[in-house]
CSV table of C-alpha atoms and ligand atoms in Angstrom, one decimal:
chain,number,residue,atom,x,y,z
A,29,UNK,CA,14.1,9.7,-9.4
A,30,UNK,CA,10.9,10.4,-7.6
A,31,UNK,CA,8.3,13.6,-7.8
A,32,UNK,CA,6.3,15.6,-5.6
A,33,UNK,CA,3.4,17.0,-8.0
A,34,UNK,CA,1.4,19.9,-6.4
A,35,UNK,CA,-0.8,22.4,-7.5
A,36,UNK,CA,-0.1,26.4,-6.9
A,37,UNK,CA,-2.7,28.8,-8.8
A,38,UNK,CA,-4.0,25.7,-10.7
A,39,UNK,CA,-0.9,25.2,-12.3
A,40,UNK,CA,1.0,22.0,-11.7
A,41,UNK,CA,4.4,22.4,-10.1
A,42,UNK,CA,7.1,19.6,-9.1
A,43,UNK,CA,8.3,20.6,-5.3
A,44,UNK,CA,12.0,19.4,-4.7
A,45,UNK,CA,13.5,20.6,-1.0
A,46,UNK,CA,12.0,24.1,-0.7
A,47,UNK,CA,12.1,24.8,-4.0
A,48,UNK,CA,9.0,25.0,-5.9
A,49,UNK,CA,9.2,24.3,-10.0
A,50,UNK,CA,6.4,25.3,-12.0
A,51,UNK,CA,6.3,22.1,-14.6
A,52,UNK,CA,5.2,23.7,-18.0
A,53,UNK,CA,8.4,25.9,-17.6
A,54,UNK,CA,10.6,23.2,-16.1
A,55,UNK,CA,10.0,20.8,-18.5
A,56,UNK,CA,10.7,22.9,-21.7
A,57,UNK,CA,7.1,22.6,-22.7
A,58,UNK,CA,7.0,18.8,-22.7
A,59,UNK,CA,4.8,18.6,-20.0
A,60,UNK,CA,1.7,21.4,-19.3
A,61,UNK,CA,0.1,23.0,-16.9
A,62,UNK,CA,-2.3,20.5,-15.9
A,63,UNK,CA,-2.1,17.5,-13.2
A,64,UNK,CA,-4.2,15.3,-14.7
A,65,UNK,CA,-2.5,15.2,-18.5
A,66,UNK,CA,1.2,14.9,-16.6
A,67,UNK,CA,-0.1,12.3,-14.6
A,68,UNK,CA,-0.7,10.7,-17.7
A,69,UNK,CA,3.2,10.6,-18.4
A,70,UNK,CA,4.7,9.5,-15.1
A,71,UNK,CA,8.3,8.6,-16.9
A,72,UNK,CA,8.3,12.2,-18.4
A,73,UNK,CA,7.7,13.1,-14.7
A,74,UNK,CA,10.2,11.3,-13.0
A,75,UNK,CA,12.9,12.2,-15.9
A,76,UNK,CA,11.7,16.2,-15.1
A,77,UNK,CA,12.1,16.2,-11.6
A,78,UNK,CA,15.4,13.9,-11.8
A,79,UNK,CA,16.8,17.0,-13.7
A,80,UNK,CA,15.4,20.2,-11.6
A,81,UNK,CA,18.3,22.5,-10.8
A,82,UNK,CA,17.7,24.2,-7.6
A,83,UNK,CA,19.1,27.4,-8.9
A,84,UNK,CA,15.8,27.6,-11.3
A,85,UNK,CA,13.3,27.3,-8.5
A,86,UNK,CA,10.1,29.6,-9.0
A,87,UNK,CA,9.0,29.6,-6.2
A,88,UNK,CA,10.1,29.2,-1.9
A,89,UNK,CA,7.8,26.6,-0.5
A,90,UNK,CA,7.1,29.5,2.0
A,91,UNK,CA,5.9,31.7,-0.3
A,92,UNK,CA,3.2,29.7,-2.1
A,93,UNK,CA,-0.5,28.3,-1.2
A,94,UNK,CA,-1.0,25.1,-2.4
A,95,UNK,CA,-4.4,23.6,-3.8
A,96,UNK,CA,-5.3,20.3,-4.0
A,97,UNK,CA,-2.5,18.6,-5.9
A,98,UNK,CA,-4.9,16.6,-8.6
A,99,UNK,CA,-7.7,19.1,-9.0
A,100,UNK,CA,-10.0,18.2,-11.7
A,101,UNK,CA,-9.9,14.3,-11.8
A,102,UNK,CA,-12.1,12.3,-13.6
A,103,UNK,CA,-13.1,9.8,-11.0
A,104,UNK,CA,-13.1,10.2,-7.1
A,105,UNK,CA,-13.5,6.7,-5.5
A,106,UNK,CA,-13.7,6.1,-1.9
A,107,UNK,CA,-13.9,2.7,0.3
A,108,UNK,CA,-15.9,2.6,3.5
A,109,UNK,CA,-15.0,0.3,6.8
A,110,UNK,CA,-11.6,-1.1,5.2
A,111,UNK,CA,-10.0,-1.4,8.7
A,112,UNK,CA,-11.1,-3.5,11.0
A,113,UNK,CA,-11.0,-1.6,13.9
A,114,UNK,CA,-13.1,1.1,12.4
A,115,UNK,CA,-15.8,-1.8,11.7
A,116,UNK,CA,-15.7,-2.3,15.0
A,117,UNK,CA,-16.7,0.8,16.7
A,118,UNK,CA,-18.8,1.9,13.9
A,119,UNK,CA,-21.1,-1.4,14.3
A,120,UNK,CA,-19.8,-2.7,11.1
A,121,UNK,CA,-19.5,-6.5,10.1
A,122,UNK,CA,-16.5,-7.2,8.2
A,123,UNK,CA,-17.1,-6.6,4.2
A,124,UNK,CA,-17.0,-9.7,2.2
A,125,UNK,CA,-15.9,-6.9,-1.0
A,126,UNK,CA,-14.7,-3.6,-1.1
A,127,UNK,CA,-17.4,-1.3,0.1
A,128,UNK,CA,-17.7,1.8,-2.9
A,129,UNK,CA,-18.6,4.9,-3.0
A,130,UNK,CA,-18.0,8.3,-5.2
A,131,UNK,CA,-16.8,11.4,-3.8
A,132,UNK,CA,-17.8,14.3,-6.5
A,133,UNK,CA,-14.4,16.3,-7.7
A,134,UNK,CA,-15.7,19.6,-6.8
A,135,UNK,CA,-15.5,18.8,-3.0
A,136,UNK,CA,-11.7,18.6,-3.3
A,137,UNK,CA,-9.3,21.2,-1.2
A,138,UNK,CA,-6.1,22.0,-0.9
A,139,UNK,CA,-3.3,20.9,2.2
A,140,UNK,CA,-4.6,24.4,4.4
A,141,UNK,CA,-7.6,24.9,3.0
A,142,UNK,CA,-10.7,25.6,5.2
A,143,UNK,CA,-13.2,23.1,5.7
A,144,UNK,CA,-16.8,25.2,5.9
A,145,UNK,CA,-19.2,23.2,8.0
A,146,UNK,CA,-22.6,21.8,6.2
A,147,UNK,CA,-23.9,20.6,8.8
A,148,UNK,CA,-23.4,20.0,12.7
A,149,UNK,CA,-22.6,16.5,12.3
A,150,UNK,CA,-19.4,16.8,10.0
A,151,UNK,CA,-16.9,13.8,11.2
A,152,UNK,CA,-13.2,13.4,10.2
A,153,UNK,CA,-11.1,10.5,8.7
A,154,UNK,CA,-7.8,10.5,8.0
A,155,UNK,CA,-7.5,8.3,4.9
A,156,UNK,CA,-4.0,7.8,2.3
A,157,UNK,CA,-5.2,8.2,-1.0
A,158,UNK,CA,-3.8,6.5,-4.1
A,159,UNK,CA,-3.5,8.6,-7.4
A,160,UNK,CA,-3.6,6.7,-10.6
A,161,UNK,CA,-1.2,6.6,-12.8
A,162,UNK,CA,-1.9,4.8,-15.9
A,163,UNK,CA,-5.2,3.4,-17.7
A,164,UNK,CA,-5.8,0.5,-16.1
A,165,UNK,CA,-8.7,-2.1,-16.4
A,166,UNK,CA,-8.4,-6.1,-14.8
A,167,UNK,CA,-5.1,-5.0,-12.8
A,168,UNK,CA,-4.2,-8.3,-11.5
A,169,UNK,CA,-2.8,-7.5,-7.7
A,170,UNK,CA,0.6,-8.4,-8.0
A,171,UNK,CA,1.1,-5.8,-10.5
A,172,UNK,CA,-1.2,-3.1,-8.8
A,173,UNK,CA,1.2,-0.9,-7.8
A,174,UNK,CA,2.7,-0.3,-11.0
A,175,UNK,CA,-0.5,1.9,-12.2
A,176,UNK,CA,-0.4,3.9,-8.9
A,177,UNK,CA,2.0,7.2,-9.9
A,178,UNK,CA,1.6,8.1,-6.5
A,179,UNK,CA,0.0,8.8,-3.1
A,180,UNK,CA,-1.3,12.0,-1.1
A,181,UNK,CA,-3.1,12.6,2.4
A,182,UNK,CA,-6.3,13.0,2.4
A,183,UNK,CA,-9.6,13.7,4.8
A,184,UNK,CA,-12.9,11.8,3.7
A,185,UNK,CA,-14.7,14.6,5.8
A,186,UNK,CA,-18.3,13.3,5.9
A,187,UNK,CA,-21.3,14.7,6.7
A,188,UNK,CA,-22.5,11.8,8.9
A,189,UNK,CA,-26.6,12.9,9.5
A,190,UNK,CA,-26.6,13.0,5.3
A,191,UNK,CA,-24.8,10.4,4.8
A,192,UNK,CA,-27.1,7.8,6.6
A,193,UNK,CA,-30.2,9.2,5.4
A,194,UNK,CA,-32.2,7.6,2.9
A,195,UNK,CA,-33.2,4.4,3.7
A,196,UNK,CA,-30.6,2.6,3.1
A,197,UNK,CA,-27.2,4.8,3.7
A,198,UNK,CA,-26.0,6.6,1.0
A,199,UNK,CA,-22.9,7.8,1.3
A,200,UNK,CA,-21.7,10.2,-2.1
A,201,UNK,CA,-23.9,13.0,-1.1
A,202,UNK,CA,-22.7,13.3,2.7
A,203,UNK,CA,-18.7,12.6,1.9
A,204,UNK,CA,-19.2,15.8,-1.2
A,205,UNK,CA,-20.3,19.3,0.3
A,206,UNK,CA,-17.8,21.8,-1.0
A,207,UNK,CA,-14.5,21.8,1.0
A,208,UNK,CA,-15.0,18.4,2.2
A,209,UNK,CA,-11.9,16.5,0.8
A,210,UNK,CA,-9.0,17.6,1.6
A,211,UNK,CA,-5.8,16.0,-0.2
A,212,UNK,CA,-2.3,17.1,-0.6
A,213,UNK,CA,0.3,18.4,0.4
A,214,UNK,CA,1.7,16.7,-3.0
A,215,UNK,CA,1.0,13.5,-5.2
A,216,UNK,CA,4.6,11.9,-3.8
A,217,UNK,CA,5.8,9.1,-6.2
A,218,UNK,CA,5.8,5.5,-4.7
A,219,UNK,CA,9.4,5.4,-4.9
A,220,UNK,CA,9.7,7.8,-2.3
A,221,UNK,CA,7.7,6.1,0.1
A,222,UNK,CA,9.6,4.4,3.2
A,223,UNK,CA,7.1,1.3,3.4
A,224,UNK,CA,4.4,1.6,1.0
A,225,UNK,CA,2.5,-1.4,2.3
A,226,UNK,CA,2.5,0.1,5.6
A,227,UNK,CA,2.6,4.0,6.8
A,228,UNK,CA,1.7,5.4,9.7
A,229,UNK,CA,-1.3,7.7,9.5
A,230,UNK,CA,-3.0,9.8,12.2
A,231,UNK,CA,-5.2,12.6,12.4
A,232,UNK,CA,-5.3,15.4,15.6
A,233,UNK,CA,-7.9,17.6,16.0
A,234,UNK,CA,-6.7,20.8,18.4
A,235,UNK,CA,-3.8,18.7,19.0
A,236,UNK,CA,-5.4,16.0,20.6
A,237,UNK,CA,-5.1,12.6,18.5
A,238,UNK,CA,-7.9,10.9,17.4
A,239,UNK,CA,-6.7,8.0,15.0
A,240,UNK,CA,-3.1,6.4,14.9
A,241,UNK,CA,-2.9,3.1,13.0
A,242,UNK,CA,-1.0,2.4,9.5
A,243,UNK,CA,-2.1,1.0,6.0
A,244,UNK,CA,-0.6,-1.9,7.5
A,245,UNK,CA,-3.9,-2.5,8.6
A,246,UNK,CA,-6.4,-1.9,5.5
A,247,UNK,CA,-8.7,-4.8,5.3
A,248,UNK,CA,-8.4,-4.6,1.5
A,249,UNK,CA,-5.0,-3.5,0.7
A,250,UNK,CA,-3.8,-1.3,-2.1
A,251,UNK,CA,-3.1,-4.6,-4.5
A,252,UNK,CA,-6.5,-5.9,-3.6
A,253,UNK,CA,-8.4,-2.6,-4.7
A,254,UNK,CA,-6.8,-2.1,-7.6
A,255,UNK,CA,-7.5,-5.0,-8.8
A,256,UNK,CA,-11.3,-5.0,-7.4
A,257,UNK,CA,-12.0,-1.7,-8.4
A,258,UNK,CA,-10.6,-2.3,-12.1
A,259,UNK,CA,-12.3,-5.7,-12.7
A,260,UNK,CA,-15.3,-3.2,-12.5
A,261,UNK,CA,-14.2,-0.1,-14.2
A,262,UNK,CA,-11.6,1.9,-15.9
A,263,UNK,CA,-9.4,3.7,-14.0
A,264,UNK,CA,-7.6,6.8,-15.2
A,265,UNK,CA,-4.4,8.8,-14.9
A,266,UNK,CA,-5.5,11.2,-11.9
A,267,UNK,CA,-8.3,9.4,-11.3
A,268,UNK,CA,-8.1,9.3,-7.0
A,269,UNK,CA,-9.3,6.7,-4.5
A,270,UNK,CA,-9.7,7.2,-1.0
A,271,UNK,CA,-8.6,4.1,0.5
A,272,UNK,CA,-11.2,4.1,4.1
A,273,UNK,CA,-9.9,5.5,7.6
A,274,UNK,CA,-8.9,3.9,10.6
A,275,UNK,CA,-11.0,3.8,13.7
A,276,UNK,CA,-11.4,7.0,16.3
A,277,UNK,CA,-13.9,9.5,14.2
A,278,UNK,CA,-16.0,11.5,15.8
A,279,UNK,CA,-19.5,9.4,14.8
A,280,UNK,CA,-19.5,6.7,18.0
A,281,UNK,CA,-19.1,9.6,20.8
A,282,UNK,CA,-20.9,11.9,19.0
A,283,UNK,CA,-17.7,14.3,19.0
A,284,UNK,CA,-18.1,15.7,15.5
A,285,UNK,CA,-16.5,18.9,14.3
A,286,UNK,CA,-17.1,22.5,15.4
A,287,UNK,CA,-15.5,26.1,13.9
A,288,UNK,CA,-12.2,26.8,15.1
A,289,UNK,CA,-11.1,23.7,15.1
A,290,UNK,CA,-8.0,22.4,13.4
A,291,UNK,CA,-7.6,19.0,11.6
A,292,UNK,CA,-3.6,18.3,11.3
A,293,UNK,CA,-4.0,14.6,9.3
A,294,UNK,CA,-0.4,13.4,8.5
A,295,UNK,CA,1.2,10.3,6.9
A,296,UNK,CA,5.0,9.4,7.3
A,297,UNK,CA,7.0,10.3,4.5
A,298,UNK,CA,3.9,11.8,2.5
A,299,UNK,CA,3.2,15.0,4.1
A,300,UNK,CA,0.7,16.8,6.4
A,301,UNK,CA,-2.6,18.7,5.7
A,302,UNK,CA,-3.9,21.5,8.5
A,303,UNK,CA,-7.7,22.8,7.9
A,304,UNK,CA,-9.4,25.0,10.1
A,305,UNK,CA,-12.8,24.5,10.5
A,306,UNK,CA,-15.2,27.2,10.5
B,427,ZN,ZN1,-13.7,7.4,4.3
């Protein structure tokens, strides 16, 4: 049985149909209140939301506001120019190895959260991002997916005048102001997923789209940085990594951002976020 895990007055809650279940009290106590420690017990998870009854429900999905679904991880990992037409327009040549950066926790919001402007040159990219699920360290790829408890939208929002400039680019700072990564709606299980080798991702801003492509097309896949990033490191339960966006940001045409907008970034059979920028 698969979960939606999300995050409503920084308690964890699994969300099944409308109904909204806070976990602490759903589980009897076995699990708490915290994303991070349940992520840490997927099977307890998946046995808790296999046995929700909808009668119980604490909440209407109507009624709540969510936050960002894992919001105190350990480690936030992104991956720059993983799809190859976004190395294109950007100038990029093809990386020979996963191209790493960090994205500092506190930047993380929630699925309609506002994203508050830093600068005048704030770009988006619709990116899925891959929740850990287990310790994991020399992950060979064939197995990678096994220590992935699940997957969420996200928006890498990036600060593009920061982020290129020291002398050489460096990207943590410009991809971290406060607000800057949305994720959400929920950390969806990967047995949920229709494809989960390839869904369709796009991000509209005002309703007019501006990146449609699918994970299909990630240069690295999910296997392959799994298993690059832990031949390197540790990864975590709740630990997140940004996987890289697809091409049509804002940074070639100079079409960045500006308040009142709305960023609507979706992925098939994971969910939606909608941030208004101001
Ligand atoms: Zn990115």
């Amino acid at each position: 049985m698969g979960f939606r895990l999300g995050n409503v007055d920084g308690r964890a809650v699994l969300v099944e149909g409308d109904g909204v279940f806070d976990l602490e009290r759903a589980s009897g106590g076995r699990l708490g209140p915290e994303a991070v420690a349940a992520l840490a017990a997927t099977d307890a998870l998946h046995e808790v939301a296999g046995g929700l009854d909808p009668a119980t429900a604490d909440h209407r999905l109507a009624d709540v506001v969510l936050g960002p679904p894992v919001p105190t991880p350990r480690s936030v990992l992104g991956i720059g120019v993983n799809y190859r037409d976004h190395a294109a327009e950007t100038g990029h040549a093809l990386p020979p190895a996963p191209l790493v950066f960090a994205k500092v926790a506190s930047c993380l919001a929630g699925p309609t959260d506002d994203i508050v402007l830093a600068s005048a040159t704030t770009d988006y990219e619709a990116e899925l991002v891959l929740v850990i699920g287990a310790e994991a360290r020399d992950v060979p790829s064939a197995s990678a997916w096994d220590v992935v408890a699940g997957v969420m939208v996200g928006q890498d929002v990036s600060d593009r005048e920061l982020q290129n400039a020291g002398q050489r680019p460096q990207f943590t700072l410009g991809k971290s102001h406060d607000t800057y990564g949305p994720t959400g709606p929920f950390v969806v299980s990967t047995d949920l997923l229709p494809d989960r080798d390839a869904l369709a991702i796009r991000c509209e801003v005002n309703g007019e789209v501006r990146q449609n492509d699918t994970t299909a097309n990630l240069i690295f896949d999910v296997p392959a940085l799994v298993a690059y990033l832990s031949s390197q490191l540790t990864l975590r339960p709740g630990d997140l990594v940004f996987t890289g966006t697809p091409s049509g940001v804002g940074l070639p045409t100079g079409n960045f951002l500006r308040p009142g907008d709305i960023v609507h970034t979706v992925i098939d059979g994971v969910g939606e976020l909608v941030n208004r920028v101001r």
